PDB file of C-alpha atoms and ligand atoms in Angstrom:
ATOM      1  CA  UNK Z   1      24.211 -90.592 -14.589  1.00 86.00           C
ATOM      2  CA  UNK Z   2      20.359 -91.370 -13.769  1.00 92.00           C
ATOM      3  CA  UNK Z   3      17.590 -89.232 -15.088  1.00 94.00           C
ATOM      4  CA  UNK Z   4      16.303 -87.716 -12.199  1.00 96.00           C
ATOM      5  CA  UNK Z   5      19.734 -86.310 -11.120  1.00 97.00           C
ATOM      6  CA  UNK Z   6      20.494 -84.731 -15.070  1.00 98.00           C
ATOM      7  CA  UNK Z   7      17.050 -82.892 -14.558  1.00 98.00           C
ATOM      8  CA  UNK Z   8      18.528 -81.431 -11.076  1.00 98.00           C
ATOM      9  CA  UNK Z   9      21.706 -80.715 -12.007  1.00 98.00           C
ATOM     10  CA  UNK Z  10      20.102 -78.757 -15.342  1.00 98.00           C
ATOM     11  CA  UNK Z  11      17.767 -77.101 -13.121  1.00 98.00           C
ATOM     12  CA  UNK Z  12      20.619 -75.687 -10.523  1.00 98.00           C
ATOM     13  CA  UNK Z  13      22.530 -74.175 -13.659  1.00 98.00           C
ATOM     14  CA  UNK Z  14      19.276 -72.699 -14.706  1.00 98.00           C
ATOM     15  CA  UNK Z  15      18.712 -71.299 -10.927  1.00 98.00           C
ATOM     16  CA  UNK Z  16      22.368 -70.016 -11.245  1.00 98.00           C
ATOM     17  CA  UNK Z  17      22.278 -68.331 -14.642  1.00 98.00           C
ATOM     18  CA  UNK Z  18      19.234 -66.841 -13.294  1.00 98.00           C
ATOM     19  CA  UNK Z  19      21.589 -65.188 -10.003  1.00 98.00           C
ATOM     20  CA  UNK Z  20      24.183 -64.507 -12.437  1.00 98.00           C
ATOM     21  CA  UNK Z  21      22.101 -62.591 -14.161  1.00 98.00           C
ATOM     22  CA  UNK Z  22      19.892 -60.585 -11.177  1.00 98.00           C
ATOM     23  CA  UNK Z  23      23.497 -59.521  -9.801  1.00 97.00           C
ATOM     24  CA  UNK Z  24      24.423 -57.652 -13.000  1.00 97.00           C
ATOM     25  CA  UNK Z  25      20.770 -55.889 -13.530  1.00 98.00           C
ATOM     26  CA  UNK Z  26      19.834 -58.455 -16.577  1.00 98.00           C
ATOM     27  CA  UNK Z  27      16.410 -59.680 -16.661  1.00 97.00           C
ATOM     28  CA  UNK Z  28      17.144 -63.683 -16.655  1.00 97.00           C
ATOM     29  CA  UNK Z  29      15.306 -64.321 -19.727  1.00 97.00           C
ATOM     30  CA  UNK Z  30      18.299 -62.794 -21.672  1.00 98.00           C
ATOM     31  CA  UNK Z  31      20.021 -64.906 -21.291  1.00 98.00           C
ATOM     32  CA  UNK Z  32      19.922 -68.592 -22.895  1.00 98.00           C
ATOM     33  CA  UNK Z  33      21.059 -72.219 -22.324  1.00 98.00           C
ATOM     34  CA  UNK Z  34      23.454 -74.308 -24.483  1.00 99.00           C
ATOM     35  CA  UNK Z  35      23.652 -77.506 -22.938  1.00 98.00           C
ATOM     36  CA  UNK Z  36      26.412 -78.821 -24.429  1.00 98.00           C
ATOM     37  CA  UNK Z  37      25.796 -82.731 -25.514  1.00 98.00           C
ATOM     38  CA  UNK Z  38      29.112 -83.567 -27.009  1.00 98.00           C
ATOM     39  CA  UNK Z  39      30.143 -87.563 -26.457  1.00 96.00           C
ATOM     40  CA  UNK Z  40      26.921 -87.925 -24.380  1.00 97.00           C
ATOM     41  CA  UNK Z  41      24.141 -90.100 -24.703  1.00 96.00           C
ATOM     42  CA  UNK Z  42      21.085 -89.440 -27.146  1.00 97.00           C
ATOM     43  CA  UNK Z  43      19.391 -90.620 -23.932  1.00 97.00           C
ATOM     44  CA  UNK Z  44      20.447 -88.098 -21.968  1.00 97.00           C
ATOM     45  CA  UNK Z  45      19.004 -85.761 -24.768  1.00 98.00           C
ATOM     46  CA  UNK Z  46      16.283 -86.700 -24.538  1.00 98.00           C
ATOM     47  CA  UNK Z  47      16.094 -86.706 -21.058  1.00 98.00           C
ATOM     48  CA  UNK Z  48      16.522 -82.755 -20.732  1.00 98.00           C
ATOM     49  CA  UNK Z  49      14.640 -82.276 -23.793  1.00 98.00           C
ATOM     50  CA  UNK Z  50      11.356 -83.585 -22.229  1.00 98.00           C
ATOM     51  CA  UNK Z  51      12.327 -81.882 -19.105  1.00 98.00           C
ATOM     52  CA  UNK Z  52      12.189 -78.496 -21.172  1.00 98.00           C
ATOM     53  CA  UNK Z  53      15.359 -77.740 -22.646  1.00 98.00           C
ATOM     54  CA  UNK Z  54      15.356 -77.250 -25.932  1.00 98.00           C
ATOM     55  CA  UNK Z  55      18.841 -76.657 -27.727  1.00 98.00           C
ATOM     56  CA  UNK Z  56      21.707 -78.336 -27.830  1.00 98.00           C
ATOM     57  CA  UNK Z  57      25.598 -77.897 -28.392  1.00 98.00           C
ATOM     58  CA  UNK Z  58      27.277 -80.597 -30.361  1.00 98.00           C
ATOM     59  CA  UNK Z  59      31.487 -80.331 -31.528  1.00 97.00           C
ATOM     60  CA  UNK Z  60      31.727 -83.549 -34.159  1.00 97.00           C
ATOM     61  CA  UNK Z  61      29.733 -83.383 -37.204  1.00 97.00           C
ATOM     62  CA  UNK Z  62      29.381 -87.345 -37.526  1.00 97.00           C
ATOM     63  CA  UNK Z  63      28.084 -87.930 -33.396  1.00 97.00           C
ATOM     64  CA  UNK Z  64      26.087 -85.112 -34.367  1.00 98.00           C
ATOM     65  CA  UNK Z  65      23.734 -85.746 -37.366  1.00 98.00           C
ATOM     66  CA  UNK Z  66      23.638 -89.515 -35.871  1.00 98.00           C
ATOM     67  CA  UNK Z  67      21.902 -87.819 -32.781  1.00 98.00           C
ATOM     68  CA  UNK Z  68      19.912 -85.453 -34.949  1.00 98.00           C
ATOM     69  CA  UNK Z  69      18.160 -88.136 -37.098  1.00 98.00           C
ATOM     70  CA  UNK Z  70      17.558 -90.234 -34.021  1.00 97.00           C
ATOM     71  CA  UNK Z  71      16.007 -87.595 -31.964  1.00 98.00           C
ATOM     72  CA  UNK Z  72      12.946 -85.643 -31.848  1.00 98.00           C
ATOM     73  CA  UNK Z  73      12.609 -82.643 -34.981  1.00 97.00           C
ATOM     74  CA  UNK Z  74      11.927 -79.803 -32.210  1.00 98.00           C
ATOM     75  CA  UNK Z  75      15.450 -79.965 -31.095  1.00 98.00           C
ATOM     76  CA  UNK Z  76      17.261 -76.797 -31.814  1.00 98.00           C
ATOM     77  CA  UNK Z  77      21.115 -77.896 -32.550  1.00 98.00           C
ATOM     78  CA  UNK Z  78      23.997 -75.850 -32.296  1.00 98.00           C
ATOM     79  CA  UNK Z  79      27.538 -76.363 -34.278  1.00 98.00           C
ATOM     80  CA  UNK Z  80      29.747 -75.587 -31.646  1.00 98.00           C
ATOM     81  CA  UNK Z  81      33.158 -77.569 -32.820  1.00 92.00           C
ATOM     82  CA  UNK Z  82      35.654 -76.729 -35.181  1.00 93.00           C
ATOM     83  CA  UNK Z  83      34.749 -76.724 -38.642  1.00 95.00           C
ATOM     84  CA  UNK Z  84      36.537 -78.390 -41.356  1.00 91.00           C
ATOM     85  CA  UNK Z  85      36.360 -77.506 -44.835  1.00 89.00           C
ATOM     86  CA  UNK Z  86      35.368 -80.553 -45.801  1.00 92.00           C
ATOM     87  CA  UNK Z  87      32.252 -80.578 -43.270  1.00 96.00           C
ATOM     88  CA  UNK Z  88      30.441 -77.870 -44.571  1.00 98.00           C
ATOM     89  CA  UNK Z  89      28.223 -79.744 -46.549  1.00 97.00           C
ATOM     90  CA  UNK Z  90      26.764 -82.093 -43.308  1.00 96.00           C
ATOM     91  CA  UNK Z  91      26.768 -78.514 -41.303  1.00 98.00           C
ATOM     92  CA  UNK Z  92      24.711 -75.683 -43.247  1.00 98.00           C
ATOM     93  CA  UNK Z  93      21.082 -76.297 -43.235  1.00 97.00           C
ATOM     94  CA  UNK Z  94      21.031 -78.872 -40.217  1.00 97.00           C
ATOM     95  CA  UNK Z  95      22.308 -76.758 -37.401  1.00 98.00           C
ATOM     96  CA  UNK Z  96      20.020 -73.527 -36.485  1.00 98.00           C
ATOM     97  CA  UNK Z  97      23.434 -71.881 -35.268  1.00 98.00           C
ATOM     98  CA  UNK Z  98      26.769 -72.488 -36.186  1.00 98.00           C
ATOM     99  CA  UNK Z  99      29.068 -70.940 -33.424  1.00 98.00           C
ATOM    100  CA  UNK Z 100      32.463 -70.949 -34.964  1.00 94.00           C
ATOM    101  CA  UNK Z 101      33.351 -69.342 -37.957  1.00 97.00           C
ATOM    102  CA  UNK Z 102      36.877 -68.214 -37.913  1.00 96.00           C
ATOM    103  CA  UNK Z 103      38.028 -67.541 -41.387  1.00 96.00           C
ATOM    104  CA  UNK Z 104      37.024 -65.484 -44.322  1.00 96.00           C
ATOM    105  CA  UNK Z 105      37.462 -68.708 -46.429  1.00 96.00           C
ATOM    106  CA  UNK Z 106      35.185 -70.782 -44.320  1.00 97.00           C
ATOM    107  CA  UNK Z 107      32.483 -68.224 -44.244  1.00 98.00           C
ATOM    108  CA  UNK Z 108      33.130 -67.949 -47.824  1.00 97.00           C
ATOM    109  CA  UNK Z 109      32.448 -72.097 -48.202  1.00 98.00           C
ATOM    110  CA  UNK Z 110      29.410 -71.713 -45.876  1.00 98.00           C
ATOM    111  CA  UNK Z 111      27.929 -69.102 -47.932  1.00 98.00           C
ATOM    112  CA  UNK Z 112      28.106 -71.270 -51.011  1.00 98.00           C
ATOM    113  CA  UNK Z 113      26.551 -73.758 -49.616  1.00 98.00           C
ATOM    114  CA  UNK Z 114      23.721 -72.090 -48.374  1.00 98.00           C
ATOM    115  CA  UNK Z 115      23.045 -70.681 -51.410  1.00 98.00           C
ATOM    116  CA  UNK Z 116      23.328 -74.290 -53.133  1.00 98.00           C
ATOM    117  CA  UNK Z 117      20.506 -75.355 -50.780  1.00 98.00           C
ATOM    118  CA  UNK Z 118      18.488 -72.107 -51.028  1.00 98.00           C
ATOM    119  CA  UNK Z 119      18.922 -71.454 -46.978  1.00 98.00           C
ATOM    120  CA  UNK Z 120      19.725 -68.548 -44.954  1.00 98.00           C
ATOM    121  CA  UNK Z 121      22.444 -69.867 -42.001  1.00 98.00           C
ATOM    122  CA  UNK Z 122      22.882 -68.116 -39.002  1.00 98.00           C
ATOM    123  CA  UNK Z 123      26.383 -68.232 -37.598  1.00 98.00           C
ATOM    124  CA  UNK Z 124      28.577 -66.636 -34.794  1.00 98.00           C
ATOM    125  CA  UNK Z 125      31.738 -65.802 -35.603  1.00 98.00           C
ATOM    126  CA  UNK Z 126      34.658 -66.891 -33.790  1.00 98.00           C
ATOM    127  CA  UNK Z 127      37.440 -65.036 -32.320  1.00 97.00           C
ATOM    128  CA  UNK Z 128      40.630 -65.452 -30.492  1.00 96.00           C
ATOM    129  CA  UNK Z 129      41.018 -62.170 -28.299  1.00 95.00           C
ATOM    130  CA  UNK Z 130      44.146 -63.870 -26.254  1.00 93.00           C
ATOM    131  CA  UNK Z 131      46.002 -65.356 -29.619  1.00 92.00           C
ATOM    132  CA  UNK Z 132      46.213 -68.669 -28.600  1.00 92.00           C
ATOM    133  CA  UNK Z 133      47.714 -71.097 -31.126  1.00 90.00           C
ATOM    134  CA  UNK Z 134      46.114 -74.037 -30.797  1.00 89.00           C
ATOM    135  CA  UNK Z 135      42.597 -72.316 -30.481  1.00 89.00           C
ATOM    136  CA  UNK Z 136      40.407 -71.532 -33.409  1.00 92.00           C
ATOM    137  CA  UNK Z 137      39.012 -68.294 -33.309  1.00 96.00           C
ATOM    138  CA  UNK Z 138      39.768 -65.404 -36.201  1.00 96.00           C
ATOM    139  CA  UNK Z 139      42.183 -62.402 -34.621  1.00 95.00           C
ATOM    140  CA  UNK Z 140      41.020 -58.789 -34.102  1.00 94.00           C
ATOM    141  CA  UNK Z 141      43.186 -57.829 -36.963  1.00 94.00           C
ATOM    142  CA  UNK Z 142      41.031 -59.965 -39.157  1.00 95.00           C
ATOM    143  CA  UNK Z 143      37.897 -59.101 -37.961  1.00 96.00           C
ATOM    144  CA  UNK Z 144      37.156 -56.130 -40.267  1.00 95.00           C
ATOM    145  CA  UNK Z 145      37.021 -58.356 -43.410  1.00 97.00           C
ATOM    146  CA  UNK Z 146      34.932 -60.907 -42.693  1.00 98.00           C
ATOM    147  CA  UNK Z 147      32.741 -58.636 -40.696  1.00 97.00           C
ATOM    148  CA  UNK Z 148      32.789 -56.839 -44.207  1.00 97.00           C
ATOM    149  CA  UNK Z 149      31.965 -60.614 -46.100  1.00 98.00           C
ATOM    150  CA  UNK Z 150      29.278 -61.050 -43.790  1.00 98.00           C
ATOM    151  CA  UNK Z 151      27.475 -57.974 -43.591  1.00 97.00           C
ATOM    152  CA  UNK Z 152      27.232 -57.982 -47.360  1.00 96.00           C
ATOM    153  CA  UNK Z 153      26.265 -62.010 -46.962  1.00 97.00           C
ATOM    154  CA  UNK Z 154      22.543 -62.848 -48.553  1.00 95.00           C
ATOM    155  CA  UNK Z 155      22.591 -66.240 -47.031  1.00 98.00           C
ATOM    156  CA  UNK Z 156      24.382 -66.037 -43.818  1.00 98.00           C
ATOM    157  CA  UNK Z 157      22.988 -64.221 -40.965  1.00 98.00           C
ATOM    158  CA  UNK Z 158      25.273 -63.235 -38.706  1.00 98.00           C
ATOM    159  CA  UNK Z 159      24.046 -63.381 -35.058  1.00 98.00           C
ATOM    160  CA  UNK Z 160      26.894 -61.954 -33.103  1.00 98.00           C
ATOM    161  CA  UNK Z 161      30.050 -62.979 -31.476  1.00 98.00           C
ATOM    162  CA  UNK Z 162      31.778 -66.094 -29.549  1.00 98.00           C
ATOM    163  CA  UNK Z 163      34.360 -67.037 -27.111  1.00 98.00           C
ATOM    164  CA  UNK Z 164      36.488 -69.278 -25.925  1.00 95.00           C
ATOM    165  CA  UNK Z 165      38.553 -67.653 -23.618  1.00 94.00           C
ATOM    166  CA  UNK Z 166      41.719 -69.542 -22.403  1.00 92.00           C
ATOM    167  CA  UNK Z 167      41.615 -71.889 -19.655  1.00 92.00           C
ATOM    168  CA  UNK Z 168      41.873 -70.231 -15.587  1.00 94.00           C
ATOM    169  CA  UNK Z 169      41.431 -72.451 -12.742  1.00 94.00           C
ATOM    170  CA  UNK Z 170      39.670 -69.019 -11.389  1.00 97.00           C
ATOM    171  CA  UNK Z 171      37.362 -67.823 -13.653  1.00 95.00           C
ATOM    172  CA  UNK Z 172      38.073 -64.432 -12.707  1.00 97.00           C
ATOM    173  CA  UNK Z 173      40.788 -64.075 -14.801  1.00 97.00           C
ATOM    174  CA  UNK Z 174      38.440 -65.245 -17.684  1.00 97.00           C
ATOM    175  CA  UNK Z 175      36.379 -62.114 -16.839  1.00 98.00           C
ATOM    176  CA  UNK Z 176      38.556 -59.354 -18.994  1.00 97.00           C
ATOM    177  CA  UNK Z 177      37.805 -61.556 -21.568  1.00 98.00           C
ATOM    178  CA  UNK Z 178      34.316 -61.819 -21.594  1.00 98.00           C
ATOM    179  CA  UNK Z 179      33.914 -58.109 -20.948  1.00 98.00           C
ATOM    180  CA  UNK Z 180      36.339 -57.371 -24.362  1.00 98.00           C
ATOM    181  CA  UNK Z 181      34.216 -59.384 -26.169  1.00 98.00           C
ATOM    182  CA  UNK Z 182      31.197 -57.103 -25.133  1.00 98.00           C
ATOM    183  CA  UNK Z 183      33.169 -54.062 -26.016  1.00 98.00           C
ATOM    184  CA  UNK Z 184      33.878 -55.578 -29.240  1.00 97.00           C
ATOM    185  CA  UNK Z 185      30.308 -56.587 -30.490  1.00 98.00           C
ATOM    186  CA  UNK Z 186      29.584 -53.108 -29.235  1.00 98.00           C
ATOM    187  CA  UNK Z 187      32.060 -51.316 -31.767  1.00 97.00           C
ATOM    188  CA  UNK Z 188      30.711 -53.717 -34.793  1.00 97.00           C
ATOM    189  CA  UNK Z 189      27.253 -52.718 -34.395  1.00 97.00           C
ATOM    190  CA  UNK Z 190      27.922 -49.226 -34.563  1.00 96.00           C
ATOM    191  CA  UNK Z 191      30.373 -49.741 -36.986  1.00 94.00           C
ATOM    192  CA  UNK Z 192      28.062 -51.855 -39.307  1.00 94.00           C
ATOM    193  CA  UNK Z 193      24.881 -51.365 -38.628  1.00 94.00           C
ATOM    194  CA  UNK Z 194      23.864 -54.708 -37.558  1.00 94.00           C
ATOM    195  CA  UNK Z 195      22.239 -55.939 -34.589  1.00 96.00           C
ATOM    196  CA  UNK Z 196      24.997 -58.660 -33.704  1.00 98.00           C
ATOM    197  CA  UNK Z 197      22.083 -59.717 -30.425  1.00 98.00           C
ATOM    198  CA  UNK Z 198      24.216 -62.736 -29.528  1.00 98.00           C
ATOM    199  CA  UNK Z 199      27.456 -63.151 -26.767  1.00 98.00           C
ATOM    200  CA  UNK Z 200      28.193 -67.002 -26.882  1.00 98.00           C
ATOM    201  CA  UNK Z 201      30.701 -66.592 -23.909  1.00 98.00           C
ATOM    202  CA  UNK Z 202      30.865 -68.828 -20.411  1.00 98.00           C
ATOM    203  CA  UNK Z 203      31.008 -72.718 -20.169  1.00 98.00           C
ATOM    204  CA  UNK Z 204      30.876 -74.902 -16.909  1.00 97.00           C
ATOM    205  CA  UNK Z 205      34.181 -72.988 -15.025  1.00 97.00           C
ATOM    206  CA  UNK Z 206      33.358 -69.597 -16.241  1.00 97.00           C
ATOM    207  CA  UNK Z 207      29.564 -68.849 -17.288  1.00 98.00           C
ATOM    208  CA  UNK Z 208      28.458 -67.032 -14.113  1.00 98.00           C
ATOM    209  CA  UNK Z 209      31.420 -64.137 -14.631  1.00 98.00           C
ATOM    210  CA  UNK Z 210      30.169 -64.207 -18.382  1.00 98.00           C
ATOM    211  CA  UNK Z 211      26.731 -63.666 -18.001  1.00 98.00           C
ATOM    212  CA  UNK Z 212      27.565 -60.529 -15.377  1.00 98.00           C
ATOM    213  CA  UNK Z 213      29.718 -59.467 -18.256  1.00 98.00           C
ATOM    214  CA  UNK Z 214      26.500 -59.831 -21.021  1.00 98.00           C
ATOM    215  CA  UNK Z 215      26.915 -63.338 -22.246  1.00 98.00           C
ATOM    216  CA  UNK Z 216      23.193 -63.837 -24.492  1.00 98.00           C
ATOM    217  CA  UNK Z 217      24.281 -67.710 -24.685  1.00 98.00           C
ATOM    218  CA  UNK Z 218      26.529 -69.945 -22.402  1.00 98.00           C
ATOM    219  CA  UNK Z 219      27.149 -73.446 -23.579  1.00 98.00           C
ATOM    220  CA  UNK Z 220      27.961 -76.019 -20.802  1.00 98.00           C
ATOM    221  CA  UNK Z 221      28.116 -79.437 -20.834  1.00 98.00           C
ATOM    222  CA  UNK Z 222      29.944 -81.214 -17.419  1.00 98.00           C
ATOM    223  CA  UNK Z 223      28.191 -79.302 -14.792  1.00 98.00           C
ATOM    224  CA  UNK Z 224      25.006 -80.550 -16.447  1.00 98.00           C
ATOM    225  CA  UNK Z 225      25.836 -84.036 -18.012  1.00 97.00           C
ATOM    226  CA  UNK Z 226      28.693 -84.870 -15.885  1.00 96.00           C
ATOM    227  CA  UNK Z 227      32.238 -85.284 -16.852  1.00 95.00           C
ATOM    228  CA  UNK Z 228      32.747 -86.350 -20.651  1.00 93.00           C
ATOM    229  CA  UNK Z 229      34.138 -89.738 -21.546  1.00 80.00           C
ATOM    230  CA  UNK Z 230      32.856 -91.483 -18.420  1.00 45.00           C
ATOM    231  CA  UNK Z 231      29.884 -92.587 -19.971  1.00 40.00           C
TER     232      UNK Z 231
HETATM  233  C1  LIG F 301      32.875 -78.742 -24.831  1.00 85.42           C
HETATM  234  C2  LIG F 301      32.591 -77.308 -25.052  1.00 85.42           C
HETATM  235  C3  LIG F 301      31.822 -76.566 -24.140  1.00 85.42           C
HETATM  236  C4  LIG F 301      31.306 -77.113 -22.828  1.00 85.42           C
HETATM  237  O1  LIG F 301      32.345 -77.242 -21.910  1.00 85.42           O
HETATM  238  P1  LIG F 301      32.073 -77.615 -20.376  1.00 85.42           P
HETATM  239  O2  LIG F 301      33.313 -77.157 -19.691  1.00 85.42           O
HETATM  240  O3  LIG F 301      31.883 -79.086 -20.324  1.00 85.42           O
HETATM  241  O4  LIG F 301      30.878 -76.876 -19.916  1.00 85.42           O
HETATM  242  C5  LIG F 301      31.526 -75.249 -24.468  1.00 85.42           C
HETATM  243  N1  LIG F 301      31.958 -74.680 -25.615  1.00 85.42           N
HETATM  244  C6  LIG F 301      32.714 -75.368 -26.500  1.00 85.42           C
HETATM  245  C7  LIG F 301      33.150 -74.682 -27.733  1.00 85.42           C
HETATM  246  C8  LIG F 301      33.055 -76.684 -26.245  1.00 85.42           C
HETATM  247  O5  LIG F 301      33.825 -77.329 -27.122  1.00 85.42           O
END
């Protein structure tokens, strides 16, 4: 896709996240931008980078760190994929947010690392309100403990919640979701003390539902960059 019709397509999400938000009684700057990067172009990058946007979403570590060294330092990347064990190490220290954790031991592995490096990471943690199989995400039963890991964490920061909700042609359906998500960063703040400020919820089908519901973050990629693979 050219340059000139990125920038408008960015700019009509931005206009729309903006509605989303007016409609619930959520001041618009609450609400942040992920554009999601994944198996796009550096180009187009840096295309929306010099327009104004400044983070980006990326799923697979290798694309990722290739993009990060050839792009420009102020770029704020996100860690949005799955996370292998063996990843870790390329992850922690390079990403300002890492979106997915989903298991006590990966937090765990994360933590070590961070502390090998001398960082503090801040991560999202993951979960899987509609137990889906083949989605990663950690299950409300085993929230408690690794809230528990992470509140007592030196070196991660936990930032608050995120969601992949499963798929609905109508994203209305995706709304109970969202708003059980709310509820449930609601009941770990009061239960832990913490601040938990972020609600990664809403991508390209579903983001305008999840902002009325208190998304903080949506991450979307085609309805800015176009479909994926095309390129
Ligand atoms: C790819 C991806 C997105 C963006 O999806 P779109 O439908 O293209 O907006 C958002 N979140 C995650 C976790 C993803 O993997």
């Amino acid at each position: 896709m050219d340059r000139s019709r990125i920038i408008e397509r960015w700019r009509a999400v931005l206009e729309q996240m903006a509605e989303a938000a007016r409609r619930a009684g959520r001041e618009p700057g609450g609400v942040r931008l992920l554009a999601v990067s994944k198996l796009h172009p550096a180009g187009d990058i840096l295309t929306l980078f010099e327009a104004g946007q400044a983070m980006f979403g990326e799923n697979y570590v290798q694309e990722a760190l290739s993009k990060i060294s050839l792009l420009p330092r102020e770029i704020s990347w996100h860690f949005i994929g799955h996370l292998q064990p063996n990843k870790v190490k390329s992850v922690v220290g390079r990403f300002s947010l890492i979106h997915g954790v989903d298991s006590l031991k990966l937090a765990r592995s994360l933590q070590r690392q961070a502390e090998a490096l001398g960082v503090t990471q801040d991560v999202l943690v993951q979960v899987n309100l509609a137990g889906e199989e083949q989605k990663s995400g950690i299950s409300e039963a085993g929230l408690p403990a690794l809230a528990e890991f992470l509140t007592g964490s030196s070196t991660l920061r936990w930032q608050g919640l995120m969601l992949m909700p499963p798929f609905f042609d109508d994203p209305e359906r995706a709304r109970p979701y969202f708003a059980r998500l709310r509820d449930l960063a609601e009941t770990l703040r009061s239960g832990f003390g913490l601040p938990l400020p972020e609600l990664s919820m809403g991508m390209t089908g579903d983001f305008e539902a999840a902002i009325e519901e208190g998304a903080t973050l949506v991450r979307i990629g085609t309805r800015i960059f176009g479909e994926r693979g095309s390129n």
